[in-house]
Amino acid sequence: MPLLKQKNNNNKRIKEMPKEFFSEWSNTWEQKGEPTPKKVEQPPPPEKTEQEPPLEKNKLEKTPEEIVEHFKEELKKIEDLPQNTEYQKRTKAKETIKLINGWLPFGNLDDFSGLQETMTVLEELEEIKPKKITSFPISKLKEHAGQRIAFEMALQYKIWNKDEQEKTEIIENFINEWLKNKSAYYNGAENFKRYLLKLPKRFLKSRWDYFLDKKIEPNKTWQWLSNEISTHLKFLGKKDRTIAEVSKILAMQNIPYSNFRSLINDIENQNIQRATEVELLKIEEMTEVEQLKLLMKAKQKFGTLPELPKKIEFYENQIDVLLKESPEKTALVLALLESYEAIKDKKAREKLEELKNKVTKIVGKEKNIPKPKVIQKVKEFIKEESGKKPLIKNGEETFKKESKIEEAQKPETKKESLLSTIGGTFGFGLILLLIIFLLVEFKAIEYLSKEQSFGGKK
Amino acid sequence: MNNKFLDLLPPEIKKTAENLYDLILERAISRAYQNLNEETKGLMTDIFNSGTDEEKEKFLEVYLGEIKQLMIEEAKKVMEEIKKE
């Protein structure tokens, strides 16, 4: 009997339950048709945006201002890159180095101020903490970049449009700032030296001395030792060696010793200073041709060649310099180096052959055109006479450089004559530049290694 | 042209450089010659047939002072011709 009652109770409970509980059931029972499929909302069709016209390829920058502006824009983009993780720091540093590589050949256009800004980017990356042993070696990159900029300043000394004193000051200030004051290696060596000089105080002081507050100075031996260790540690940095090479490069370009004397005095390592002075005396005694060849080697070793397509503008700039009637031998040296490099490659040789054949065709056609005989005579006269130097000693042409005393005693010479410029630096420079333009046009120089590895080697 | 400069060039380029220099110089002189009047042309012929080196040099400096500019223009023309070949 109680079971029946329970059953009845259960029924009551079911009835009391809210209808919502049975709503699904009730719907299925009530609907006779098939359940309607749920409407899946389709995503709205993508809005048709007008396609932007494809960006034009980088036009060749012709003016120096445009070249500088281009590099400054690149620098801004790099400055905006994030630098929170190690990977980001590494990427930013590598991009900065690429920019420096591209900017170096044109540094003189803005007095190397843009390149100094790139160094501040590297400095900011270096100062980010915490520094770990596994951190990307930005200090080393910064040191290396500073050295390369200093070398380029020296190599572009002649074509740099500024007073000689100002140029030397800029070079000196740059080296002192980036290879001394802000150099991790130089400052590290100095800090280590200070640490060593404090050591005796910590180890040799007795308790009684502490009580009496007695000052203990390191003896002479300890001072000498800390100096020597610091000097050797500074070899990890590049300051003294950079100054030595920069002064040699300036001497190769016939710049008077008095103009960069202060730079040599900044060399702290006495051995390097003495060796540099000996080298400078040797360079001073060389002939012009020997100095030129040495300068070419220095350019190959320390300089940076511009990448395409900026090469054409670079050489157009050089033509302007040549037209100013001053024998800018560095421009010729740069042009020479381009031609030397072009010829080493096999494909470049083929292109050069092609160029040679075309030149001989045109020259052959020109010979068939009748011209007055006087033109031929004028041409031969110019070729013969223009090769002669104004000073002829003992009937022989010499390229020997006069000593400073002889130069001072010499009476004021006239301006270089028309003949000597046509057959001299102007004529030679013009032809070289023409050949290089043509090599570029025939893409012979394209076969050079375009992007140089960090270190300037090809 | 001064041979010492040409000697600095590699041999592959030296001959081409010499040919180009001859071509450009000849064309520049022809253009300068065409710009002269008949009297000056006659004077030029006399000087370069029988004059001294000093007279020749003086003549060039007086009447062919723009030769450098002409050489640059001819160089550009030669460049265009070579490209078209």
Coordinates of C-alpha atoms in Angstrom, one line a residue:
Chain A
M1 CA 0.0 0.0 0.0
P2 CA 2.7 2.5 0.7
L3 CA 4.3 1.7 -2.7
L4 CA 1.2 2.9 -4.5
K5 CA 1.2 6.0 -2.6
Q6 CA 4.8 6.6 -3.5
K7 CA 4.0 6.1 -7.1
N8 CA 1.3 8.7 -6.9
N9 CA 3.7 11.0 -5.2
N10 CA 6.1 10.7 -8.0
N11 CA 3.6 11.6 -10.5
K12 CA 2.9 14.7 -8.6
R13 CA 6.5 15.6 -8.6
I14 CA 6.7 15.3 -12.3
K15 CA 3.8 17.5 -12.8
E16 CA 5.2 20.1 -10.5
M17 CA 8.4 20.3 -12.5
P18 CA 8.6 23.4 -14.7
K19 CA 7.4 23.2 -18.2
E20 CA 10.7 24.5 -19.5
F21 CA 12.3 21.2 -18.6
F22 CA 10.0 19.5 -21.0
S23 CA 10.1 22.2 -23.6
E24 CA 12.3 20.4 -26.1
W25 CA 10.3 17.3 -25.8
S26 CA 7.1 19.2 -26.1
N27 CA 8.4 20.9 -29.3
T28 CA 9.4 17.8 -31.0
W29 CA 6.1 16.2 -30.2
E30 CA 4.1 19.2 -31.3
Q31 CA 6.0 19.9 -34.6
K32 CA 4.9 17.8 -37.4
G33 CA 7.2 18.9 -40.1
E34 CA 11.0 18.5 -40.1
P35 CA 13.0 20.7 -38.0
T36 CA 14.2 23.8 -39.9
P37 CA 17.9 23.9 -40.4
K38 CA 19.7 26.5 -38.5
K39 CA 20.6 29.5 -40.5
V40 CA 24.4 29.8 -40.5
E41 CA 25.3 33.4 -40.9
Q42 CA 27.7 33.7 -43.8
P43 CA 30.5 36.1 -43.3
P44 CA 30.0 39.3 -45.2
P45 CA 31.8 39.4 -48.6
P46 CA 35.1 41.0 -48.5
E47 CA 35.0 44.7 -49.4
K48 CA 36.6 45.3 -52.7
T49 CA 39.3 47.8 -52.0
E50 CA 40.9 49.6 -54.9
Q51 CA 44.3 48.0 -55.5
E52 CA 47.1 50.4 -55.0
P53 CA 49.2 50.8 -58.0
P54 CA 52.4 48.8 -57.8
L55 CA 55.2 50.8 -56.2
E56 CA 57.7 52.1 -58.8
K57 CA 61.1 50.6 -58.5
N58 CA 63.7 52.7 -56.7
K59 CA 64.6 55.4 -59.1
L60 CA 68.3 56.2 -59.4
E61 CA 69.1 59.0 -57.0
K62 CA 71.0 61.5 -58.8
T63 CA 71.7 64.4 -56.5
P64 CA 73.8 64.1 -53.3
E65 CA 70.9 65.5 -51.3
E66 CA 68.6 62.7 -52.5
I67 CA 71.2 60.1 -51.7
V68 CA 71.5 61.5 -48.1
E69 CA 67.7 61.7 -47.8
H70 CA 67.3 58.1 -48.8
F71 CA 69.8 56.9 -46.2
K72 CA 68.2 59.1 -43.5
E73 CA 64.8 57.5 -44.3
E74 CA 66.3 54.1 -43.9
L75 CA 67.8 55.1 -40.6
K76 CA 64.4 56.2 -39.3
K77 CA 62.9 52.9 -40.2
I78 CA 65.6 51.1 -38.3
E79 CA 65.2 53.3 -35.3
D80 CA 61.5 52.4 -35.1
L81 CA 62.3 48.6 -35.0
P82 CA 61.6 47.0 -31.6
Q83 CA 64.4 45.9 -29.4
N84 CA 62.8 43.9 -26.6
T85 CA 64.1 40.4 -27.2
E86 CA 67.5 39.2 -28.1
Y87 CA 66.4 38.2 -31.5
Q88 CA 65.0 41.7 -32.1
K89 CA 68.2 43.3 -30.9
R90 CA 70.2 41.1 -33.2
T91 CA 68.0 42.0 -36.2
K92 CA 68.2 45.7 -35.5
A93 CA 72.0 45.5 -35.1
K94 CA 72.3 43.6 -38.4
E95 CA 70.1 46.1 -40.2
T96 CA 72.1 49.0 -38.8
I97 CA 75.3 47.4 -40.1
K98 CA 73.8 46.9 -43.5
L99 CA 72.9 50.6 -43.6
I100 CA 76.4 51.6 -42.5
N101 CA 77.9 49.4 -45.3
G102 CA 75.7 51.2 -47.9
W103 CA 76.2 54.7 -46.5
L104 CA 80.0 54.6 -46.1
P105 CA 80.9 55.5 -49.7
F106 CA 78.7 58.6 -49.5
G107 CA 79.6 59.7 -46.0
N108 CA 81.3 62.9 -47.1
L109 CA 78.1 64.2 -48.6
D110 CA 76.7 65.0 -45.1
D111 CA 80.0 65.3 -43.3
F112 CA 79.5 61.8 -41.8
S113 CA 76.8 63.1 -39.5
G114 CA 74.3 60.4 -40.6
L115 CA 76.8 57.7 -39.9
Q116 CA 77.4 59.0 -36.4
E117 CA 73.7 58.7 -35.8
T118 CA 73.8 55.0 -36.8
M119 CA 76.5 54.6 -34.1
T120 CA 74.0 55.9 -31.5
V121 CA 71.6 53.2 -32.5
L122 CA 74.2 50.6 -31.8
E123 CA 75.1 52.3 -28.5
E124 CA 71.4 52.2 -27.4
L125 CA 71.3 48.5 -28.1
E126 CA 74.5 48.0 -26.2
E127 CA 73.2 49.7 -23.1
I128 CA 70.0 47.5 -22.9
K129 CA 70.2 45.4 -19.7
P130 CA 70.4 42.8 -18.4
K131 CA 73.5 41.9 -20.2
K132 CA 74.2 38.2 -20.4
I133 CA 77.1 36.1 -21.5
T134 CA 75.0 34.9 -24.3
S135 CA 74.0 38.4 -25.4
F136 CA 74.7 39.3 -29.0
P137 CA 78.2 41.0 -29.2
I138 CA 77.1 44.4 -30.1
S139 CA 80.1 46.0 -28.4
K140 CA 82.3 44.3 -31.0
L141 CA 80.2 45.3 -33.9
K142 CA 80.1 48.9 -32.7
E143 CA 83.9 49.0 -32.3
H144 CA 84.4 47.6 -35.8
A145 CA 81.9 50.0 -37.3
G146 CA 83.6 52.9 -35.7
Q147 CA 86.9 51.9 -37.1
R148 CA 85.5 51.5 -40.6
I149 CA 83.9 54.9 -40.5
A150 CA 87.1 56.5 -39.4
F151 CA 88.9 54.7 -42.3
E152 CA 86.4 56.0 -44.8
M153 CA 86.7 59.5 -43.5
A154 CA 90.4 59.3 -44.2
L155 CA 90.0 57.7 -47.7
Q156 CA 87.4 60.4 -48.7
Y157 CA 89.5 63.3 -47.3
K158 CA 90.3 64.8 -50.7
I159 CA 86.8 64.7 -52.0
W160 CA 85.3 65.9 -48.8
N161 CA 84.1 69.4 -49.2
K162 CA 85.3 71.1 -46.1
D163 CA 88.4 72.9 -44.7
E164 CA 91.3 70.7 -43.9
Q165 CA 91.4 71.7 -40.3
E166 CA 87.7 71.0 -39.8
K167 CA 88.0 67.6 -41.4
T168 CA 90.9 66.6 -39.2
E169 CA 88.9 67.8 -36.1
I170 CA 85.9 65.8 -37.1
I171 CA 88.0 62.7 -37.5
E172 CA 89.7 63.3 -34.2
N173 CA 86.5 63.9 -32.4
F174 CA 84.9 60.9 -33.9
I175 CA 87.7 58.5 -32.9
N176 CA 87.8 60.0 -29.3
E177 CA 84.1 59.7 -28.9
W178 CA 83.4 56.2 -30.4
L179 CA 86.7 54.4 -30.0
K180 CA 87.6 55.9 -26.6
N181 CA 84.9 57.5 -24.5
K182 CA 82.1 55.2 -25.6
S183 CA 84.1 52.1 -26.3
A184 CA 83.3 49.1 -24.1
Y185 CA 86.8 47.8 -24.6
Y186 CA 88.6 51.0 -23.7
N187 CA 86.4 51.7 -20.7
G188 CA 86.6 48.1 -19.6
A189 CA 90.4 48.3 -19.6
E190 CA 90.4 51.6 -17.7
N191 CA 87.9 50.2 -15.1
F192 CA 90.0 47.1 -14.7
K193 CA 93.1 49.2 -14.1
R194 CA 91.3 51.2 -11.4
Y195 CA 90.2 47.9 -9.8
L196 CA 93.7 46.7 -9.7
L197 CA 95.0 49.9 -8.2
K198 CA 92.5 49.5 -5.3
L199 CA 93.4 45.9 -4.6
P200 CA 96.4 46.6 -2.3
K201 CA 94.2 48.7 -0.1
R202 CA 91.8 45.7 0.3
F203 CA 94.4 43.0 0.9
L204 CA 97.3 44.8 2.5
K205 CA 95.4 46.9 5.0
S206 CA 95.5 45.4 8.4
R207 CA 92.8 45.8 11.1
W208 CA 95.0 48.3 12.9
D209 CA 95.3 50.3 9.6
Y210 CA 91.6 50.3 9.2
F211 CA 91.2 51.6 12.8
L212 CA 93.7 54.4 12.1
D213 CA 92.2 55.0 8.7
K214 CA 95.7 54.8 7.2
K215 CA 95.9 55.3 3.5
I216 CA 97.8 52.7 1.5
E217 CA 98.9 53.6 -1.9
P218 CA 100.0 51.0 -4.4
N219 CA 103.7 50.8 -4.9
K220 CA 105.4 51.6 -8.2
T221 CA 105.6 47.9 -9.2
W222 CA 101.9 47.5 -8.7
Q223 CA 101.2 50.7 -10.6
W224 CA 103.4 49.5 -13.5
L225 CA 101.7 46.1 -13.5
S226 CA 98.2 47.6 -13.6
N227 CA 99.2 50.0 -16.4
E228 CA 100.7 47.2 -18.5
I229 CA 97.7 44.9 -18.0
S230 CA 95.4 47.8 -19.0
T231 CA 97.5 48.6 -22.0
H232 CA 97.3 45.0 -23.2
L233 CA 93.5 44.9 -22.6
K234 CA 93.2 48.1 -24.7
F235 CA 94.5 46.0 -27.7
L236 CA 91.1 44.4 -27.7
G237 CA 89.8 47.9 -28.7
K238 CA 90.8 49.6 -32.0
K239 CA 91.6 53.1 -31.0
D240 CA 95.4 53.3 -31.4
R241 CA 95.5 51.1 -34.4
T242 CA 92.8 53.1 -36.1
I243 CA 94.6 56.3 -35.6
A244 CA 97.8 54.8 -36.9
E245 CA 96.2 53.6 -40.1
V246 CA 94.2 56.8 -40.6
S247 CA 97.3 58.9 -40.3
K248 CA 99.1 56.7 -42.9
I249 CA 96.2 57.0 -45.3
L250 CA 96.3 60.8 -45.0
A251 CA 100.0 60.8 -45.6
M252 CA 99.5 58.7 -48.8
Q253 CA 97.3 61.5 -50.1
N254 CA 100.0 64.1 -49.7
I255 CA 98.4 65.8 -46.8
P256 CA 101.0 67.8 -44.7
Y257 CA 102.0 66.1 -41.5
S258 CA 101.2 69.3 -39.5
N259 CA 97.5 68.9 -40.4
F260 CA 97.2 65.7 -38.4
R261 CA 99.9 65.9 -35.8
S262 CA 97.4 66.2 -33.0
L263 CA 95.8 62.9 -34.2
I264 CA 99.1 61.1 -33.8
N265 CA 99.6 62.5 -30.3
D266 CA 96.4 60.8 -29.3
I267 CA 98.0 57.4 -29.7
E268 CA 98.5 56.2 -26.2
N269 CA 100.5 53.1 -26.9
Q270 CA 104.1 54.3 -27.3
N271 CA 105.1 51.4 -29.4
I272 CA 102.4 52.0 -31.9
Q273 CA 103.1 55.7 -31.9
R274 CA 106.8 55.2 -32.7
A275 CA 106.1 52.7 -35.4
T276 CA 103.6 55.0 -37.0
E277 CA 106.0 57.9 -37.1
V278 CA 108.6 55.7 -38.8
E279 CA 106.0 54.6 -41.4
L280 CA 105.0 58.2 -42.1
L281 CA 108.5 59.2 -42.8
K282 CA 108.8 56.3 -45.3
I283 CA 105.6 57.4 -47.0
E284 CA 106.8 61.0 -47.3
E285 CA 109.9 59.9 -49.1
M286 CA 108.0 57.8 -51.7
T287 CA 107.3 59.0 -55.2
E288 CA 103.8 60.0 -56.3
V289 CA 103.2 56.7 -58.1
E290 CA 104.3 54.6 -55.2
Q291 CA 102.0 56.6 -52.9
L292 CA 99.2 56.1 -55.3
K293 CA 99.7 52.3 -55.4
L294 CA 99.9 52.2 -51.6
L295 CA 96.7 54.2 -51.4
M296 CA 95.0 51.8 -53.8
K297 CA 96.0 48.9 -51.5
A298 CA 94.7 50.8 -48.5
K299 CA 91.4 51.4 -50.3
Q300 CA 91.1 47.7 -51.2
K301 CA 91.9 46.7 -47.6
F302 CA 90.0 49.3 -45.6
G303 CA 87.5 51.0 -48.0
T304 CA 84.0 50.2 -49.1
L305 CA 82.9 50.2 -52.7
P306 CA 79.4 51.5 -53.3
E307 CA 76.7 49.0 -54.4
L308 CA 74.6 49.3 -57.5
P309 CA 72.6 51.3 -58.6
K310 CA 74.2 54.1 -56.7
K311 CA 77.6 53.6 -58.4
I312 CA 76.6 55.8 -61.3
E313 CA 75.7 58.8 -59.1
F314 CA 78.9 58.2 -57.1
Y315 CA 81.0 58.6 -60.2
E316 CA 79.0 61.5 -61.6
N317 CA 79.9 63.2 -58.3
Q318 CA 83.6 62.5 -59.1
I319 CA 83.3 64.1 -62.5
D320 CA 82.2 67.3 -60.8
V321 CA 85.2 67.1 -58.6
L322 CA 87.5 66.6 -61.5
L323 CA 86.1 69.6 -63.3
K324 CA 87.2 71.9 -60.4
E325 CA 90.7 71.6 -61.9
S326 CA 92.3 70.1 -58.9
P327 CA 94.1 66.7 -59.4
E328 CA 91.9 64.6 -57.2
K329 CA 93.9 61.4 -57.4
T330 CA 91.8 59.6 -54.9
A331 CA 88.9 59.7 -57.3
L332 CA 91.1 58.1 -59.9
V333 CA 92.3 55.5 -57.5
L334 CA 88.7 54.6 -56.6
A335 CA 87.9 54.3 -60.3
L336 CA 91.0 52.2 -60.9
L337 CA 90.0 49.8 -58.2
E338 CA 86.6 49.3 -59.8
S339 CA 88.2 48.4 -63.1
Y340 CA 90.7 46.0 -61.4
E341 CA 88.0 44.2 -59.6
A342 CA 85.8 43.9 -62.7
I343 CA 88.5 42.1 -64.6
K344 CA 89.1 39.3 -62.1
D345 CA 85.8 37.7 -62.8
K346 CA 85.4 35.5 -65.9
K347 CA 82.0 36.8 -66.9
A348 CA 83.3 40.3 -66.5
R349 CA 86.1 39.5 -68.9
E350 CA 83.6 38.4 -71.5
K351 CA 81.7 41.6 -71.1
L352 CA 84.9 43.6 -71.3
E353 CA 85.7 41.8 -74.6
E354 CA 82.3 42.8 -75.9
L355 CA 83.0 46.4 -74.9
K356 CA 86.4 46.4 -76.5
N357 CA 85.0 45.1 -79.8
K358 CA 82.3 47.8 -79.9
V359 CA 84.9 50.5 -79.2
T360 CA 87.1 49.3 -82.0
K361 CA 84.1 49.2 -84.4
I362 CA 83.2 52.8 -83.6
V363 CA 86.9 53.9 -83.8
G364 CA 87.1 52.2 -87.2
K365 CA 84.0 54.0 -88.5
E366 CA 85.4 57.3 -87.3
K367 CA 88.6 56.8 -89.3
N368 CA 86.5 56.7 -92.5
I369 CA 85.1 60.1 -91.9
P370 CA 87.3 62.7 -93.7
K371 CA 88.6 65.5 -91.5
P372 CA 91.0 68.4 -92.1
K373 CA 94.6 67.4 -91.5
V374 CA 95.2 70.2 -89.0
I375 CA 92.9 68.4 -86.5
Q376 CA 95.1 65.3 -86.6
K377 CA 98.2 67.6 -86.0
V378 CA 96.5 69.3 -83.1
K379 CA 95.6 66.0 -81.6
E380 CA 99.1 64.6 -81.9
F381 CA 100.5 67.8 -80.4
I382 CA 98.1 67.7 -77.4
K383 CA 99.0 64.0 -76.8
E384 CA 102.7 64.6 -76.9
E385 CA 102.8 67.8 -74.9
S386 CA 100.2 67.0 -72.3
G387 CA 102.1 64.1 -71.1
K388 CA 105.0 66.3 -70.0
K389 CA 105.2 67.5 -66.5
P390 CA 106.0 71.2 -65.9
L391 CA 109.2 70.4 -64.0
I392 CA 111.7 68.4 -65.9
K393 CA 114.9 67.5 -64.2
N394 CA 117.9 66.6 -66.3
G395 CA 115.7 66.0 -69.3
E396 CA 113.9 63.1 -67.6
E397 CA 110.4 63.1 -66.3
T398 CA 110.3 62.4 -62.6
F399 CA 107.5 61.8 -60.2
K400 CA 109.7 62.4 -57.2
K401 CA 108.1 64.5 -54.6
E402 CA 110.0 67.5 -53.6
S403 CA 110.9 68.0 -49.9
K404 CA 109.0 70.7 -48.0
I405 CA 112.1 73.0 -47.9
E406 CA 112.4 72.9 -51.7
E407 CA 108.7 73.6 -52.1
A408 CA 108.9 76.6 -49.8
Q409 CA 111.9 78.0 -51.7
K410 CA 110.3 77.5 -55.1
P411 CA 108.8 80.6 -56.6
E412 CA 105.0 80.6 -57.1
T413 CA 104.2 78.5 -60.1
K414 CA 101.5 79.3 -62.6
K415 CA 98.2 77.4 -62.6
E416 CA 98.4 74.0 -64.3
S417 CA 98.2 74.6 -68.1
L418 CA 95.3 73.4 -70.3
L419 CA 97.5 70.7 -71.9
S420 CA 98.7 69.2 -68.7
T421 CA 95.1 68.8 -67.5
I422 CA 93.7 67.4 -70.7
G423 CA 96.4 64.8 -70.9
G424 CA 96.7 64.5 -67.1
T425 CA 94.3 63.8 -64.4
F426 CA 91.3 65.3 -66.3
G427 CA 91.8 63.3 -69.4
F428 CA 92.7 60.1 -67.6
G429 CA 89.8 60.5 -65.2
L430 CA 87.3 61.1 -67.9
I431 CA 88.3 58.0 -69.8
L432 CA 88.3 55.8 -66.8
L433 CA 84.9 57.0 -65.7
L434 CA 83.7 56.4 -69.2
I435 CA 84.9 52.8 -69.1
I436 CA 83.4 52.3 -65.7
F437 CA 80.0 53.7 -66.8
L438 CA 80.2 51.3 -69.8
L439 CA 81.2 48.4 -67.6
V440 CA 78.2 49.1 -65.4
E441 CA 76.0 49.4 -68.4
F442 CA 77.2 46.1 -69.8
K443 CA 76.7 44.7 -66.3
A444 CA 80.3 43.6 -66.0
I445 CA 80.6 45.2 -62.6
E446 CA 77.4 43.4 -61.5
Y447 CA 79.5 40.3 -61.2
L448 CA 81.4 41.8 -58.4
S449 CA 80.4 40.7 -55.0
K450 CA 77.6 43.1 -54.2
E451 CA 77.0 42.9 -50.5
Q452 CA 80.3 42.9 -48.7
S453 CA 80.6 40.9 -45.5
F454 CA 81.1 42.8 -42.3
G455 CA 84.8 43.5 -42.4
G456 CA 85.0 45.0 -45.9
K457 CA 86.4 41.9 -47.5
K458 CA 85.0 40.7 -50.8
Chain B
M1 CA 98.2 61.2 -72.6
N2 CA 100.7 60.6 -70.0
N3 CA 101.9 57.0 -70.3
K4 CA 102.6 56.7 -66.6
F5 CA 98.9 57.0 -66.0
L6 CA 98.0 54.5 -68.6
D7 CA 100.6 52.1 -67.2
L8 CA 98.6 52.1 -64.0
L9 CA 95.7 50.4 -65.8
P10 CA 95.5 46.7 -66.3
P11 CA 96.6 45.7 -69.9
E12 CA 93.0 44.6 -70.8
I13 CA 91.8 48.1 -70.3
K14 CA 94.8 50.1 -71.4
K15 CA 94.3 49.7 -75.2
T16 CA 90.6 50.4 -74.9
A17 CA 91.3 53.5 -72.8
E18 CA 93.8 54.8 -75.4
N19 CA 91.4 54.3 -78.3
L20 CA 88.6 56.0 -76.4
Y21 CA 90.8 58.9 -75.5
D22 CA 91.9 59.4 -79.2
L23 CA 88.3 59.2 -80.4
I24 CA 87.0 61.7 -77.9
L25 CA 89.9 64.1 -78.3
E26 CA 89.6 64.1 -82.1
R27 CA 85.9 64.7 -82.0
A28 CA 86.2 67.5 -79.4
I29 CA 88.9 69.2 -81.5
S30 CA 86.7 68.9 -84.7
R31 CA 83.8 70.5 -83.0
A32 CA 86.0 73.4 -81.7
Y33 CA 87.4 73.8 -85.2
Q34 CA 84.0 74.0 -86.7
N35 CA 83.1 76.8 -84.4
L36 CA 86.1 78.9 -85.5
N37 CA 85.8 81.5 -88.3
E38 CA 87.7 81.1 -91.6
E39 CA 90.5 83.5 -90.6
T40 CA 91.2 81.6 -87.3
K41 CA 91.1 78.3 -89.1
G42 CA 93.8 79.6 -91.5
L43 CA 95.8 80.8 -88.5
M44 CA 95.5 77.4 -86.9
T45 CA 96.7 75.6 -90.0
D46 CA 99.7 77.9 -90.3
I47 CA 100.7 77.6 -86.6
F48 CA 100.4 73.8 -86.5
N49 CA 102.3 73.4 -89.8
S50 CA 105.2 75.6 -89.0
G51 CA 104.8 77.3 -85.6
T52 CA 106.8 76.7 -82.4
D53 CA 105.5 74.7 -79.4
E54 CA 104.9 77.8 -77.4
E55 CA 102.8 79.4 -80.2
K56 CA 100.7 76.2 -80.5
E57 CA 100.1 76.1 -76.8
K58 CA 99.1 79.7 -76.7
F59 CA 96.7 79.2 -79.6
L60 CA 95.1 76.3 -77.9
E61 CA 94.6 78.2 -74.6
V62 CA 93.1 81.2 -76.4
Y63 CA 90.9 79.5 -79.0
L64 CA 90.3 76.0 -77.6
G65 CA 89.7 76.9 -74.0
E66 CA 86.3 75.0 -73.9
I67 CA 87.8 71.8 -75.0
K68 CA 87.3 70.1 -71.7
Q69 CA 83.6 70.7 -71.8
L70 CA 83.5 69.5 -75.4
M71 CA 85.4 66.3 -74.3
I72 CA 82.8 65.6 -71.7
E73 CA 79.9 66.1 -74.2
E74 CA 81.7 63.8 -76.7
A75 CA 82.3 61.2 -74.0
K76 CA 78.6 61.1 -73.3
K77 CA 77.8 60.7 -77.0
V78 CA 80.3 57.9 -77.4
M79 CA 78.8 56.2 -74.5
E80 CA 75.4 56.3 -76.2
E81 CA 76.8 55.0 -79.4
I82 CA 78.5 52.1 -77.7
K83 CA 75.2 51.2 -76.0
K84 CA 73.4 51.2 -79.3
E85 CA 76.0 49.0 -81.1

